[in-house]
Amino acid sequence: MKSFTYERPNSPAEAAAAVSRNPNAKFIAGGTNLLDLMKLQIETPTHLVDVNGLGLDKIEATPEGGLRVGALVRNTDLAADARVRKDYAVLSRALLAGASGQLRNKATTAGNLLQRTRCPYFYDTAQACNKRQPGSGCSALDGVSRQLAVIGASEACIATHPGDMAVAMRVLDAAVETVDAKGTKRKIPMAEFHRLPGDRPEVDTTLAPGELITAVTLPKPLGGAHIYRKVRDRASYAYALVSVAAVVQPDGSGRAAFGGVAHKPWRVEAAEGEMARGAKAVTAQAFAGAKPTHDNAYKLTLAERTLSAALNEARA
């Protein structure tokens, strides 16, 4: 690990200003992803700005009837919150499907959204990776791509977003609240928060440099059956090959978002009009234009079957 300096700011705007002043600075909260990347010298910040003392660790009701989840709420606490379990069960289930209990005790809401890909070529510094080192190439394109993206990828990157929580947040139409160095606040719809790789795969989100996440807001509850299904190589502590977050209403209508298939949580709202017709109709539209590799074409069938299982569970 390379040496770095450290500070603890007194306000969100002060934290944003500290990172904005230094292009090699990073925010740190739980550190469950960043510290691993620093040990591997994939991330090499020269300055860390600790945001744990900023009081962003509360879950509060909003005037619109939803919930405002502070950026520093730990994954364990969010999954266990009675309001989340009752009204946003897909989120609670997604969180419990991720990582281990020990990691969920440390990992934060904002950090979960910002976690970086688990593409093996990103983690192997001997391999070319445009996400890790822009312009170096993408070894995954001609490598082993079984766990990588089938849709929304580019010639520069076929990595996937690794998280579970973001998939549930996407199906719920959550929004990310931020503040910048000048104290200016904005709200980013979850649909616009994560980016597809294009020719800039090193940029994972639409956050501006130094912009700090302060909370995630959930709209008023949707009702219906909330299902999260995750298919992985082992029963725990593994990332999704394919996951599905679904909210299904009694009349058969609903919403569905997919994880493990793209650089961001994958949801095509137009395809949700086919929910009553079944998973095959939904996935045919949701994955139109997919460009799988010979290693990961199975994900298209797996996505259909996983959604079908989720729909059957909801209807039962």
Coordinates of C-alpha atoms in Angstrom, one line a residue:
M1 CA 0.0 0.0 0.0
K2 CA 1.3 3.4 -0.9
S3 CA 1.4 6.2 1.7
F4 CA -1.4 8.8 1.9
T5 CA -2.7 11.6 4.0
Y6 CA -6.0 11.7 5.9
E7 CA -8.5 14.1 7.3
R8 CA -11.9 14.2 8.9
P9 CA -14.1 17.1 7.7
N10 CA -16.9 18.7 9.8
S11 CA -19.6 19.0 7.1
P12 CA -20.6 17.4 3.8
A13 CA -19.7 20.5 1.8
E14 CA -16.3 20.6 3.6
A15 CA -15.7 17.0 2.6
A16 CA -16.7 17.7 -1.0
A17 CA -14.3 20.7 -1.0
A18 CA -11.5 18.6 0.3
V19 CA -11.8 16.0 -2.4
S20 CA -12.3 18.7 -5.1
R21 CA -9.0 20.4 -4.2
N22 CA -7.1 17.2 -4.8
P23 CA -7.7 15.1 -7.9
N24 CA -6.0 12.1 -6.2
A25 CA -8.3 12.2 -3.1
K26 CA -11.0 9.8 -2.2
F27 CA -13.9 9.7 0.3
I28 CA -13.8 6.8 2.7
A29 CA -16.6 5.4 4.9
G30 CA -16.8 1.7 5.5
G31 CA -13.8 1.1 3.2
T32 CA -14.9 -2.5 2.3
N33 CA -14.1 -2.0 -1.3
L34 CA -11.6 0.9 -1.4
L35 CA -9.1 -0.5 1.1
D36 CA -9.0 -3.8 -0.9
L37 CA -8.3 -1.9 -4.0
M38 CA -5.6 0.2 -2.3
K39 CA -3.8 -2.9 -1.1
L40 CA -3.7 -4.2 -4.7
Q41 CA -2.6 -0.8 -5.9
I42 CA -5.6 -0.6 -8.3
E43 CA -6.7 2.6 -6.4
T44 CA -3.8 4.8 -5.3
P45 CA -5.3 7.9 -3.6
T46 CA -2.8 10.3 -2.0
H47 CA -5.4 11.7 0.4
L48 CA -8.4 10.1 2.2
V49 CA -11.3 12.1 3.4
D50 CA -13.2 10.3 6.2
V51 CA -16.9 11.0 6.1
N52 CA -18.0 8.8 9.0
G53 CA -18.5 11.7 11.4
L54 CA -20.9 13.7 9.2
G55 CA -24.2 12.4 10.7
L56 CA -25.5 10.9 7.5
D57 CA -26.6 7.7 9.2
K58 CA -30.3 8.1 9.7
I59 CA -33.4 6.6 7.9
E60 CA -36.2 9.2 7.9
A61 CA -39.7 9.5 6.5
T62 CA -40.1 12.0 3.7
P63 CA -43.1 14.4 3.2
E64 CA -44.0 12.5 0.0
G65 CA -44.5 9.3 2.0
G66 CA -41.2 7.6 1.2
L67 CA -37.9 7.2 3.0
R68 CA -34.7 9.1 3.0
V69 CA -31.7 6.8 3.7
G70 CA -28.6 8.5 4.8
A71 CA -25.4 7.8 2.8
L72 CA -23.7 6.3 5.9
V73 CA -26.5 3.9 6.9
R74 CA -24.9 0.5 7.2
N75 CA -26.3 -2.2 5.0
T76 CA -27.2 -4.3 8.0
D77 CA -29.2 -1.5 9.5
L78 CA -31.0 -0.7 6.2
A79 CA -31.9 -4.3 5.6
A80 CA -33.3 -4.7 9.2
D81 CA -35.3 -1.5 9.3
A82 CA -39.0 -2.3 9.9
R83 CA -40.2 0.2 7.4
V84 CA -37.8 -1.2 4.7
R85 CA -38.8 -4.8 5.4
K86 CA -42.5 -3.9 5.2
D87 CA -42.7 -1.5 2.3
Y88 CA -39.5 -2.0 0.4
A89 CA -38.9 -5.7 0.9
V90 CA -37.1 -6.1 -2.4
L91 CA -34.4 -3.8 -1.1
S92 CA -34.1 -5.7 2.2
R93 CA -33.8 -9.0 0.3
A94 CA -31.2 -7.6 -2.1
L95 CA -29.0 -6.4 0.8
L96 CA -29.2 -9.7 2.6
A97 CA -28.1 -11.5 -0.6
G98 CA -24.9 -9.5 -0.8
A99 CA -21.5 -10.1 0.9
S100 CA -21.3 -11.4 4.4
G101 CA -22.8 -10.3 7.7
Q102 CA -19.4 -8.8 8.8
L103 CA -19.1 -6.8 5.6
R104 CA -22.8 -5.6 5.8
N105 CA -22.0 -4.3 9.3
K106 CA -19.4 -2.0 7.8
A107 CA -20.6 -1.3 4.2
T108 CA -22.6 1.9 3.7
T109 CA -25.5 2.9 1.4
A110 CA -23.4 5.3 -0.7
G111 CA -20.4 3.0 -0.7
N112 CA -22.5 0.1 -2.0
L113 CA -23.6 2.2 -4.9
L114 CA -20.1 3.2 -5.7
Q115 CA -18.4 -0.2 -5.5
R116 CA -16.3 -1.0 -8.5
T117 CA -16.5 -4.0 -10.8
R118 CA -15.3 -7.4 -9.9
C119 CA -14.1 -8.2 -13.4
P120 CA -11.0 -10.4 -13.0
Y121 CA -9.1 -8.4 -15.6
F122 CA -9.7 -5.2 -13.6
Y123 CA -8.2 -6.9 -10.5
D124 CA -5.2 -8.3 -12.3
T125 CA -2.7 -5.5 -12.8
A126 CA -0.8 -7.6 -15.3
Q127 CA -3.7 -7.4 -17.7
A128 CA -4.9 -4.6 -19.9
C129 CA -8.0 -2.8 -18.5
N130 CA -9.4 0.4 -19.7
K131 CA -11.4 0.8 -16.5
R132 CA -8.2 0.6 -14.4
Q133 CA -5.8 2.3 -16.8
P134 CA -7.6 4.2 -19.5
G135 CA -6.3 3.6 -23.0
S136 CA -4.6 0.3 -22.2
G137 CA -7.1 -2.0 -23.8
C138 CA -9.5 -4.6 -22.5
S139 CA -8.1 -8.1 -22.1
A140 CA -11.6 -9.4 -21.3
L141 CA -12.8 -9.0 -24.9
D142 CA -10.6 -11.9 -26.0
G143 CA -10.4 -13.6 -22.6
V144 CA -12.6 -15.5 -20.2
S145 CA -15.9 -13.6 -20.1
R146 CA -18.3 -16.0 -18.4
Q147 CA -19.3 -13.5 -15.7
L148 CA -19.2 -10.3 -17.8
A149 CA -21.7 -8.1 -19.6
V150 CA -24.1 -9.3 -22.3
I151 CA -25.7 -5.9 -23.0
G152 CA -24.8 -2.3 -22.8
A153 CA -21.1 -3.0 -23.2
S154 CA -18.7 -1.4 -25.6
E155 CA -15.4 -2.2 -27.4
A156 CA -13.6 -0.5 -24.5
C157 CA -15.2 -2.5 -21.6
I158 CA -17.5 -5.5 -20.9
A159 CA -17.4 -5.3 -17.1
T160 CA -20.5 -5.5 -15.0
H161 CA -21.8 -3.6 -12.0
P162 CA -21.3 -6.1 -9.1
G163 CA -23.9 -4.8 -6.6
D164 CA -27.3 -6.1 -5.4
M165 CA -28.6 -3.1 -3.6
A166 CA -28.5 -0.9 -6.7
V167 CA -30.6 -3.3 -8.7
A168 CA -33.4 -3.1 -6.1
M169 CA -32.9 0.7 -5.9
R170 CA -33.4 0.9 -9.7
V171 CA -36.6 -1.1 -9.6
L172 CA -37.9 1.2 -6.9
D173 CA -37.1 4.4 -8.8
A174 CA -34.9 5.7 -6.0
A175 CA -32.9 8.9 -6.3
V176 CA -29.4 9.9 -5.1
E177 CA -29.0 13.1 -3.2
T178 CA -25.6 14.9 -3.4
V179 CA -23.7 18.0 -2.4
D180 CA -20.7 19.6 -4.1
A181 CA -17.8 21.8 -2.8
K182 CA -20.0 25.0 -3.1
G183 CA -22.8 23.4 -1.0
T184 CA -25.0 23.0 -4.1
K185 CA -27.3 20.1 -3.8
R186 CA -28.9 18.0 -6.5
K187 CA -30.9 14.8 -6.9
I188 CA -30.0 12.2 -9.5
P189 CA -32.5 9.5 -10.5
M190 CA -31.1 6.0 -10.1
A191 CA -31.8 5.4 -13.8
E192 CA -29.2 8.1 -14.5
F193 CA -26.7 7.5 -11.7
H194 CA -24.6 4.6 -13.2
R195 CA -23.1 4.9 -16.6
L196 CA -22.7 2.5 -19.5
P197 CA -19.0 2.2 -20.4
G198 CA -18.9 3.8 -23.9
D199 CA -15.4 5.0 -24.5
R200 CA -14.9 6.2 -20.8
P201 CA -15.3 3.0 -18.8
E202 CA -13.1 4.4 -16.0
V203 CA -16.1 6.7 -15.1
D204 CA -18.7 4.5 -13.3
T205 CA -21.2 7.2 -12.4
T206 CA -22.5 10.6 -13.3
L207 CA -21.1 12.2 -10.2
A208 CA -18.9 15.3 -10.8
P209 CA -15.4 15.2 -9.3
G210 CA -15.6 15.8 -5.6
E211 CA -19.4 15.4 -5.4
L212 CA -20.5 13.6 -2.3
I213 CA -23.6 11.4 -1.9
T214 CA -25.5 12.4 1.2
A215 CA -28.6 10.2 0.9
V216 CA -30.8 8.0 -1.2
T217 CA -34.5 8.7 -1.3
L218 CA -37.2 6.0 -1.9
P219 CA -40.6 7.1 -3.3
K220 CA -43.8 6.1 -1.5
P221 CA -44.3 2.3 -1.4
L222 CA -45.4 0.4 -4.5
G223 CA -47.3 -2.4 -2.8
G224 CA -47.4 -5.8 -4.5
A225 CA -45.0 -8.7 -4.0
H226 CA -41.3 -7.9 -3.7
I227 CA -38.9 -10.5 -4.9
Y228 CA -35.1 -10.6 -5.3
R229 CA -33.5 -13.7 -6.8
K230 CA -29.8 -14.0 -7.3
V231 CA -28.1 -16.8 -9.2
R232 CA -24.4 -17.3 -8.4
D233 CA -21.7 -20.0 -8.3
R234 CA -22.0 -20.6 -4.6
A235 CA -24.7 -20.0 -2.0
S236 CA -23.0 -17.1 -0.2
Y237 CA -20.3 -14.4 -0.5
A238 CA -20.4 -14.5 -4.3
Y239 CA -21.4 -11.9 -7.0
A240 CA -24.4 -12.5 -9.2
L241 CA -24.2 -14.2 -12.6
V242 CA -27.7 -12.9 -13.0
S243 CA -30.0 -11.3 -10.5
V244 CA -33.6 -10.1 -10.7
A245 CA -35.4 -7.5 -8.6
A246 CA -39.1 -7.7 -9.2
V247 CA -42.2 -5.9 -7.9
V248 CA -45.4 -7.7 -9.0
Q249 CA -48.9 -6.5 -8.5
P250 CA -52.0 -8.7 -8.1
D251 CA -53.1 -8.1 -11.7
G252 CA -49.8 -9.4 -13.0
S253 CA -48.3 -6.0 -13.9
G254 CA -45.1 -5.0 -12.4
R255 CA -41.4 -4.0 -12.7
A256 CA -38.2 -5.9 -13.1
A257 CA -34.5 -4.9 -13.0
F258 CA -31.6 -7.2 -13.7
G259 CA -28.1 -7.4 -12.2
G260 CA -25.0 -9.2 -13.4
V261 CA -25.7 -8.4 -17.0
A262 CA -24.5 -4.9 -17.7
H263 CA -22.3 -2.1 -16.5
K264 CA -25.2 -0.8 -14.5
P265 CA -28.5 -2.2 -13.1
W266 CA -30.4 -3.1 -16.3
R267 CA -34.1 -2.1 -16.5
V268 CA -36.1 -1.4 -19.6
E269 CA -39.4 0.1 -18.6
A270 CA -41.0 -0.6 -22.0
A271 CA -40.5 -4.3 -21.5
E272 CA -42.5 -4.3 -18.3
G273 CA -45.7 -3.9 -20.2
E274 CA -45.2 -7.6 -21.1
M275 CA -45.1 -8.8 -17.4
A276 CA -48.6 -10.3 -17.6
R277 CA -47.5 -12.4 -20.6
G278 CA -44.5 -13.9 -18.8
A279 CA -40.8 -13.8 -18.4
K280 CA -40.0 -14.8 -22.0
A281 CA -41.9 -11.7 -23.4
V282 CA -40.2 -9.4 -20.9
T283 CA -36.7 -10.6 -21.5
A284 CA -37.1 -10.7 -25.3
Q285 CA -37.6 -6.9 -25.2
A286 CA -35.4 -6.1 -22.2
F287 CA -32.4 -7.8 -23.9
A288 CA -33.0 -6.8 -27.5
G289 CA -29.7 -5.8 -28.9
A290 CA -27.7 -8.0 -26.5
K291 CA -24.2 -8.9 -27.7
P292 CA -23.1 -11.8 -25.6
T293 CA -19.7 -13.5 -26.0
H294 CA -19.4 -17.3 -26.5
D295 CA -18.7 -17.6 -22.8
N296 CA -21.7 -15.7 -21.4
A297 CA -24.5 -16.3 -23.9
Y298 CA -26.1 -18.5 -21.2
K299 CA -26.9 -15.4 -19.3
L300 CA -29.8 -14.6 -21.6
T301 CA -31.5 -17.9 -20.9
L302 CA -30.6 -17.6 -17.2
A303 CA -32.2 -14.1 -17.0
E304 CA -35.4 -15.4 -18.5
R305 CA -35.5 -18.4 -16.1
T306 CA -34.6 -16.3 -13.1
L307 CA -37.4 -13.8 -13.9
S308 CA -39.8 -16.6 -14.5
A309 CA -39.0 -18.0 -11.0
A310 CA -39.5 -14.6 -9.5
L311 CA -42.9 -14.2 -11.2
N312 CA -43.9 -17.7 -10.0
E313 CA -42.8 -16.8 -6.5
A314 CA -44.8 -13.6 -6.5
R315 CA -47.9 -15.2 -7.8
A316 CA -47.8 -17.9 -5.2

